[in-house]
mmCIF file of C-alpha atoms in Angstrom:
data_model
loop_
_atom_site.group_PDB
_atom_site.id
_atom_site.type_symbol
_atom_site.label_atom_id
_atom_site.label_comp_id
_atom_site.label_asym_id
_atom_site.label_seq_id
_atom_site.Cartn_x
_atom_site.Cartn_y
_atom_site.Cartn_z
ATOM 1 C CA UNK A 1 60.667 152.981 -25.095
ATOM 2 C CA UNK A 2 64.329 152.535 -25.965
ATOM 3 C CA UNK A 3 66.711 151.079 -23.420
ATOM 4 C CA UNK A 4 68.257 153.767 -21.186
ATOM 5 C CA UNK A 5 71.919 154.446 -21.763
ATOM 6 C CA UNK A 6 74.359 155.578 -19.098
ATOM 7 C CA UNK A 7 77.931 156.326 -20.056
ATOM 8 C CA UNK A 8 81.028 158.162 -18.851
ATOM 9 C CA UNK A 9 83.259 160.096 -21.228
ATOM 10 C CA UNK A 10 86.757 161.104 -20.129
ATOM 11 C CA UNK A 11 85.444 161.087 -16.556
ATOM 12 C CA UNK A 12 87.717 162.197 -13.719
ATOM 13 C CA UNK A 13 86.645 162.242 -10.066
ATOM 14 C CA UNK A 14 88.035 162.006 -6.558
ATOM 15 C CA UNK A 15 87.972 163.421 -3.047
ATOM 16 C CA UNK A 16 89.766 166.494 -1.779
ATOM 17 C CA UNK A 17 93.138 166.699 -3.499
ATOM 18 C CA UNK A 18 93.114 163.014 -4.432
ATOM 19 C CA UNK A 19 92.115 161.991 -7.936
ATOM 20 C CA UNK A 20 90.748 158.437 -7.977
ATOM 21 C CA UNK A 21 89.572 157.989 -11.564
ATOM 22 C CA UNK A 22 91.081 159.943 -14.426
ATOM 23 C CA UNK A 23 90.012 160.103 -18.075
ATOM 24 C CA UNK A 24 87.696 157.095 -17.812
ATOM 25 C CA UNK A 25 85.443 156.016 -20.685
ATOM 26 C CA UNK A 26 82.720 153.483 -19.929
ATOM 27 C CA UNK A 27 79.255 152.690 -21.282
ATOM 28 C CA UNK A 28 76.857 150.374 -19.451
ATOM 29 C CA UNK A 29 75.226 147.941 -21.890
ATOM 30 C CA UNK A 30 71.513 148.820 -21.764
ATOM 31 C CA UNK A 31 69.214 146.137 -20.431
ATOM 32 C CA UNK A 32 72.141 144.062 -19.143
ATOM 33 C CA UNK A 33 73.806 143.312 -15.801
ATOM 34 C CA UNK A 34 77.295 144.774 -15.440
ATOM 35 C CA UNK A 35 79.555 143.612 -12.604
ATOM 36 C CA UNK A 36 82.443 145.902 -11.635
ATOM 37 C CA UNK A 37 85.411 144.174 -9.992
ATOM 38 C CA UNK A 38 88.878 145.164 -8.905
ATOM 39 C CA UNK A 39 91.232 145.460 -5.963
ATOM 40 C CA UNK A 40 90.526 147.765 -3.024
ATOM 41 C CA UNK A 41 90.911 151.495 -3.747
ATOM 42 C CA UNK A 42 90.932 151.022 -7.525
ATOM 43 C CA UNK A 43 87.990 153.396 -8.087
ATOM 44 C CA UNK A 44 84.943 151.091 -8.210
ATOM 45 C CA UNK A 45 82.835 152.992 -5.687
ATOM 46 C CA UNK A 46 83.993 156.370 -6.968
ATOM 47 C CA UNK A 47 82.880 155.358 -10.449
ATOM 48 C CA UNK A 48 79.349 154.524 -9.286
ATOM 49 C CA UNK A 49 79.101 157.714 -7.238
ATOM 50 C CA UNK A 50 80.184 159.849 -10.185
ATOM 51 C CA UNK A 51 77.861 158.068 -12.610
ATOM 52 C CA UNK A 52 74.916 158.616 -10.260
ATOM 53 C CA UNK A 53 75.689 162.316 -9.613
ATOM 54 C CA UNK A 54 76.484 161.655 -5.967
ATOM 55 C CA UNK A 55 79.841 163.360 -6.461
ATOM 56 C CA UNK A 56 80.727 165.994 -9.033
ATOM 57 C CA UNK A 57 83.296 165.128 -11.698
ATOM 58 C CA UNK A 58 86.621 166.940 -11.913
ATOM 59 C CA UNK A 59 86.528 166.533 -15.662
ATOM 60 C CA UNK A 60 84.625 164.840 -18.441
ATOM 61 C CA UNK A 61 80.938 164.054 -18.189
ATOM 62 C CA UNK A 62 78.303 161.422 -17.505
ATOM 63 C CA UNK A 63 75.525 161.106 -20.075
ATOM 64 C CA UNK A 64 72.056 159.664 -19.524
ATOM 65 C CA UNK A 65 70.415 158.999 -22.884
ATOM 66 C CA UNK A 66 72.816 161.485 -24.440
ATOM 67 C CA UNK A 67 72.085 164.276 -21.932
ATOM 68 C CA UNK A 68 74.506 165.436 -19.274
ATOM 69 C CA UNK A 69 73.348 163.907 -16.014
ATOM 70 C CA UNK A 70 73.915 167.263 -14.307
ATOM 71 C CA UNK A 71 71.267 168.834 -16.544
ATOM 72 C CA UNK A 72 68.578 166.286 -15.644
ATOM 73 C CA UNK A 73 66.114 167.585 -13.024
ATOM 74 C CA UNK A 74 66.629 165.868 -9.668
ATOM 75 C CA UNK A 75 63.176 164.247 -9.422
ATOM 76 C CA UNK A 76 63.343 163.063 -13.012
ATOM 77 C CA UNK A 77 66.782 161.558 -12.386
ATOM 78 C CA UNK A 78 65.520 159.767 -9.264
ATOM 79 C CA UNK A 79 62.719 158.195 -11.299
ATOM 80 C CA UNK A 80 65.181 156.912 -13.882
ATOM 81 C CA UNK A 81 68.307 156.038 -11.905
ATOM 82 C CA UNK A 82 68.656 154.490 -8.450
ATOM 83 C CA UNK A 83 71.774 154.070 -6.317
ATOM 84 C CA UNK A 84 72.425 151.825 -3.341
ATOM 85 C CA UNK A 85 75.704 153.113 -1.879
ATOM 86 C CA UNK A 86 78.046 151.343 0.521
ATOM 87 C CA UNK A 87 76.957 151.394 4.178
ATOM 88 C CA UNK A 88 73.950 153.749 3.905
ATOM 89 C CA UNK A 89 72.681 155.230 7.165
ATOM 90 C CA UNK A 90 68.996 155.097 8.120
ATOM 91 C CA UNK A 91 67.320 157.846 10.193
ATOM 92 C CA UNK A 92 67.212 156.871 13.847
ATOM 93 C CA UNK A 93 64.082 154.923 14.811
ATOM 94 C CA UNK A 94 62.677 154.592 11.281
ATOM 95 C CA UNK A 95 60.812 151.349 10.616
ATOM 96 C CA UNK A 96 61.478 148.968 7.764
ATOM 97 C CA UNK A 97 58.227 149.825 5.982
ATOM 98 C CA UNK A 98 58.837 153.560 6.298
ATOM 99 C CA UNK A 99 62.361 153.293 4.904
ATOM 100 C CA UNK A 100 61.281 151.136 1.966
ATOM 101 C CA UNK A 101 58.431 153.569 1.246
ATOM 102 C CA UNK A 102 60.992 156.326 0.664
ATOM 103 C CA UNK A 103 61.785 154.625 -2.598
ATOM 104 C CA UNK A 104 58.433 155.889 -3.874
ATOM 105 C CA UNK A 105 59.083 159.582 -3.158
ATOM 106 C CA UNK A 106 60.510 160.367 -6.630
ATOM 107 C CA UNK A 107 57.199 159.265 -8.167
ATOM 108 C CA UNK A 108 55.239 161.911 -6.249
ATOM 109 C CA UNK A 109 54.834 165.536 -7.216
ATOM 110 C CA UNK A 110 54.488 168.295 -4.654
ATOM 111 C CA UNK A 111 50.805 167.571 -4.038
ATOM 112 C CA UNK A 112 50.577 163.979 -5.276
ATOM 113 C CA UNK A 113 48.697 161.510 -3.113
ATOM 114 C CA UNK A 114 49.769 158.047 -2.084
ATOM 115 C CA UNK A 115 48.281 155.506 -4.453
ATOM 116 C CA UNK A 116 47.522 151.803 -4.600
ATOM 117 C CA UNK A 117 50.425 151.489 -7.040
ATOM 118 C CA UNK A 118 52.777 152.757 -4.311
ATOM 119 C CA UNK A 119 51.448 150.185 -1.839
ATOM 120 C CA UNK A 120 51.846 147.429 -4.406
ATOM 121 C CA UNK A 121 55.435 148.416 -5.221
ATOM 122 C CA UNK A 122 56.403 148.460 -1.544
ATOM 123 C CA UNK A 123 54.701 145.138 -0.815
ATOM 124 C CA UNK A 124 56.436 143.550 -3.811
ATOM 125 C CA UNK A 125 59.840 144.877 -2.702
ATOM 126 C CA UNK A 126 59.347 143.609 0.858
ATOM 127 C CA UNK A 127 58.265 140.216 -0.414
ATOM 128 C CA UNK A 128 61.095 139.931 -2.933
ATOM 129 C CA UNK A 129 63.714 140.583 -0.238
ATOM 130 C CA UNK A 130 61.916 138.358 2.304
ATOM 131 C CA UNK A 131 61.516 141.059 4.938
ATOM 132 C CA UNK A 132 57.716 141.448 5.033
ATOM 133 C CA UNK A 133 57.672 140.091 8.590
ATOM 134 C CA UNK A 134 60.111 142.848 9.602
ATOM 135 C CA UNK A 135 57.927 145.709 8.324
ATOM 136 C CA UNK A 136 57.189 147.202 11.734
ATOM 137 C CA UNK A 137 60.670 146.723 13.200
ATOM 138 C CA UNK A 138 63.024 149.689 13.626
ATOM 139 C CA UNK A 139 65.851 149.394 11.121
ATOM 140 C CA UNK A 140 68.513 150.084 13.753
ATOM 141 C CA UNK A 141 67.453 146.943 15.669
ATOM 142 C CA UNK A 142 68.165 144.629 12.735
ATOM 143 C CA UNK A 143 71.260 142.596 11.947
ATOM 144 C CA UNK A 144 73.656 143.809 9.268
ATOM 145 C CA UNK A 145 72.302 141.314 6.747
ATOM 146 C CA UNK A 146 68.707 142.259 7.460
ATOM 147 C CA UNK A 147 69.486 145.966 7.110
ATOM 148 C CA UNK A 148 71.170 145.321 3.768
ATOM 149 C CA UNK A 149 68.036 143.605 2.477
ATOM 150 C CA UNK A 150 65.944 146.578 3.648
ATOM 151 C CA UNK A 151 68.097 148.969 1.605
ATOM 152 C CA UNK A 152 67.833 146.713 -1.418
ATOM 153 C CA UNK A 153 64.045 146.657 -0.980
ATOM 154 C CA UNK A 154 63.986 150.469 -0.982
ATOM 155 C CA UNK A 155 65.975 150.494 -4.230
ATOM 156 C CA UNK A 156 63.548 147.990 -5.778
ATOM 157 C CA UNK A 157 60.532 150.035 -4.683
ATOM 158 C CA UNK A 158 61.979 153.021 -6.562
ATOM 159 C CA UNK A 159 61.389 151.123 -9.854
ATOM 160 C CA UNK A 160 64.044 152.911 -11.890
ATOM 161 C CA UNK A 161 65.238 152.120 -15.409
ATOM 162 C CA UNK A 162 68.845 151.946 -14.192
ATOM 163 C CA UNK A 163 70.005 150.607 -10.836
ATOM 164 C CA UNK A 164 73.544 151.008 -9.463
ATOM 165 C CA UNK A 165 74.535 148.972 -6.414
ATOM 166 C CA UNK A 166 77.797 149.289 -4.519
ATOM 167 C CA UNK A 167 78.537 145.913 -2.912
ATOM 168 C CA UNK A 168 74.899 144.829 -2.495
ATOM 169 C CA UNK A 169 75.942 141.503 -0.929
ATOM 170 C CA UNK A 170 77.882 143.100 1.944
ATOM 171 C CA UNK A 171 77.011 141.570 5.360
ATOM 172 C CA UNK A 172 75.077 138.728 3.720
ATOM 173 C CA UNK A 173 75.893 135.052 4.151
ATOM 174 C CA UNK A 174 76.357 133.030 0.979
ATOM 175 C CA UNK A 175 72.743 131.860 0.735
ATOM 176 C CA UNK A 176 71.436 135.428 0.987
ATOM 177 C CA UNK A 177 74.102 136.651 -1.447
ATOM 178 C CA UNK A 178 72.770 134.221 -4.027
ATOM 179 C CA UNK A 179 69.166 135.176 -3.224
ATOM 180 C CA UNK A 180 69.920 138.878 -3.773
ATOM 181 C CA UNK A 181 71.747 138.239 -7.032
ATOM 182 C CA UNK A 182 68.939 135.964 -8.226
ATOM 183 C CA UNK A 183 66.500 138.738 -7.324
ATOM 184 C CA UNK A 184 68.462 141.313 -9.343
ATOM 185 C CA UNK A 185 68.594 138.887 -12.271
ATOM 186 C CA UNK A 186 64.808 138.476 -12.056
ATOM 187 C CA UNK A 187 64.446 142.269 -12.072
ATOM 188 C CA UNK A 188 66.682 142.561 -15.113
ATOM 189 C CA UNK A 189 64.868 139.848 -17.047
ATOM 190 C CA UNK A 190 61.346 140.873 -16.097
ATOM 191 C CA UNK A 191 61.646 144.654 -16.436
ATOM 192 C CA UNK A 192 64.765 145.013 -18.572
ATOM 193 C CA UNK A 193 66.382 147.096 -15.815
ATOM 194 C CA UNK A 194 69.962 148.082 -16.581
ATOM 195 C CA UNK A 195 71.992 147.050 -13.533
ATOM 196 C CA UNK A 196 75.571 147.828 -12.563
ATOM 197 C CA UNK A 197 76.959 146.474 -9.312
ATOM 198 C CA UNK A 198 80.293 146.389 -7.549
ATOM 199 C CA UNK A 199 81.127 142.882 -6.338
ATOM 200 C CA UNK A 200 84.144 141.509 -4.486
ATOM 201 C CA UNK A 201 83.473 137.877 -5.336
ATOM 202 C CA UNK A 202 84.871 137.302 -8.822
ATOM 203 C CA UNK A 203 83.024 134.040 -9.274
ATOM 204 C CA UNK A 204 79.638 135.533 -8.410
ATOM 205 C CA UNK A 205 80.440 138.460 -10.712
ATOM 206 C CA UNK A 206 81.184 136.062 -13.565
ATOM 207 C CA UNK A 207 78.107 133.962 -12.886
ATOM 208 C CA UNK A 208 75.604 136.823 -12.682
ATOM 209 C CA UNK A 209 77.160 139.502 -14.879
ATOM 210 C CA UNK A 210 76.422 139.709 -18.593
ATOM 211 C CA UNK A 211 79.236 142.253 -18.826
ATOM 212 C CA UNK A 212 82.291 142.596 -16.571
ATOM 213 C CA UNK A 213 84.471 145.630 -15.919
ATOM 214 C CA UNK A 214 87.818 144.931 -14.236
ATOM 215 C CA UNK A 215 89.228 148.153 -12.776
ATOM 216 C CA UNK A 216 92.918 148.907 -12.300
ATOM 217 C CA UNK A 217 94.367 152.215 -11.055
ATOM 218 C CA UNK A 218 91.222 154.224 -11.692
ATOM 219 C CA UNK A 219 90.451 152.939 -15.181
ATOM 220 C CA UNK A 220 88.931 149.845 -16.755
ATOM 221 C CA UNK A 221 91.738 147.356 -17.374
ATOM 222 C CA UNK A 222 89.488 145.138 -19.472
ATOM 223 C CA UNK A 223 85.752 144.981 -20.198
ATOM 224 C CA UNK A 224 83.591 142.401 -21.910
ATOM 225 C CA UNK A 225 81.926 139.055 -21.359
ATOM 226 C CA UNK A 226 82.884 136.967 -18.306
ATOM 227 C CA UNK A 227 84.904 134.625 -20.549
ATOM 228 C CA UNK A 228 86.864 137.556 -21.969
ATOM 229 C CA UNK A 229 87.486 139.305 -18.644
ATOM 230 C CA UNK A 230 87.991 136.570 -16.049
ATOM 231 C CA UNK A 231 91.320 135.199 -17.225
ATOM 232 C CA UNK A 232 94.504 134.260 -15.398
ATOM 233 C CA UNK A 233 96.229 137.324 -16.856
ATOM 234 C CA UNK A 234 93.480 139.660 -15.624
ATOM 235 C CA UNK A 235 93.614 138.184 -12.123
ATOM 236 C CA UNK A 236 97.398 138.471 -12.128
ATOM 237 C CA UNK A 237 97.408 142.105 -13.265
ATOM 238 C CA UNK A 238 94.379 143.392 -11.385
ATOM 239 C CA UNK A 239 94.711 141.467 -8.113
ATOM 240 C CA UNK A 240 98.416 140.515 -8.141
ATOM 241 C CA UNK A 241 97.338 136.905 -7.672
ATOM 242 C CA UNK A 242 98.155 133.659 -9.415
ATOM 243 C CA UNK A 243 95.110 131.570 -10.280
ATOM 244 C CA UNK A 244 93.628 128.884 -12.441
ATOM 245 C CA UNK A 245 90.470 129.506 -14.465
ATOM 246 C CA UNK A 246 88.086 126.596 -14.931
ATOM 247 C CA UNK A 247 84.580 126.236 -16.301
ATOM 248 C CA UNK A 248 81.627 126.192 -13.918
ATOM 249 C CA UNK A 249 79.772 122.937 -14.685
ATOM 250 C CA UNK A 250 76.481 124.535 -13.623
ATOM 251 C CA UNK A 251 76.488 127.860 -15.474
ATOM 252 C CA UNK A 252 79.189 127.335 -18.084
ATOM 253 C CA UNK A 253 80.801 130.567 -16.887
ATOM 254 C CA UNK A 254 84.444 130.848 -15.765
ATOM 255 C CA UNK A 255 85.479 130.224 -12.162
ATOM 256 C CA UNK A 256 88.665 131.580 -10.603
ATOM 257 C CA UNK A 257 90.647 129.271 -8.300
ATOM 258 C CA UNK A 258 93.249 131.278 -6.337
ATOM 259 C CA UNK A 259 96.714 129.815 -5.874
ATOM 260 C CA UNK A 260 98.322 130.888 -2.608
ATOM 261 C CA UNK A 261 102.066 130.720 -2.079
ATOM 262 C CA UNK A 262 101.703 127.539 -0.026
ATOM 263 C CA UNK A 263 100.249 125.773 -3.037
ATOM 264 C CA UNK A 264 102.348 127.194 -5.858
ATOM 265 C CA UNK A 265 104.458 124.065 -6.365
ATOM 266 C CA UNK A 266 101.974 121.361 -5.525
ATOM 267 C CA UNK A 267 98.642 122.559 -6.831
ATOM 268 C CA UNK A 268 96.767 119.508 -8.174
ATOM 269 C CA UNK A 269 95.103 119.767 -11.544
ATOM 270 C CA UNK A 270 91.530 121.073 -11.151
ATOM 271 C CA UNK A 271 88.847 118.433 -11.373
ATOM 272 C CA UNK A 272 86.588 120.832 -13.280
ATOM 273 C CA UNK A 273 86.862 121.263 -17.017
ATOM 274 C CA UNK A 274 89.578 123.754 -17.975
ATOM 275 C CA UNK A 275 88.774 126.536 -20.397
ATOM 276 C CA UNK A 276 90.380 126.187 -23.823
#
């Protein structure tokens, strides 16, 4: 099977009378992890919603393997593409296991029976997100971080070729952020899943993303490898922030060190190795 391809061509989308993204062209590298970064309200979430058919485009189109995503049957699309939106809402009183099991619904026809494969996929998703011991708990009784891991488990149980995640590390402390991103990397390497995720942390985006997209005013300002995208000029233009870029001694990827106005004139030279 060839790697699935998801791309936007001259895509425009928004809400009400407000246009958020306009004339956007973007292709997700198949089989890779793409991290989408940018300032608040630059169009990151709107992009993922439009590329997953959650909102209808005002213009242009989204193509899945060369076919308009709006022509793909709903159940077929749900088997091939998964979306974890920002702040999803669980039905009142639903348990963790029941919510995660909903990720298997696209794999069932009208009269299909539950199978051992479904049980295995759910168990694997619960284990991978370390929430097996929460299986019988109502989701609305959990902490924000625990609920986020439940939603990620549901997305994993769906076992799609493409997975889009809008701020998957929201509500998580730093150790669980790293665990989730390690988990998504495992999924990408083991299954070849094409992953695109919106992240606020530029350094985590650069460490875990094979491909970065920096958004500015509803369009990609620059795309490419972490080394090509995470530069002082990009941070200045996209985030209106002065910074220094150094090399992570662990991963070899770039790290952004912000320079606040209280440190503009007395910032010491970084102790890490500077990029050429």
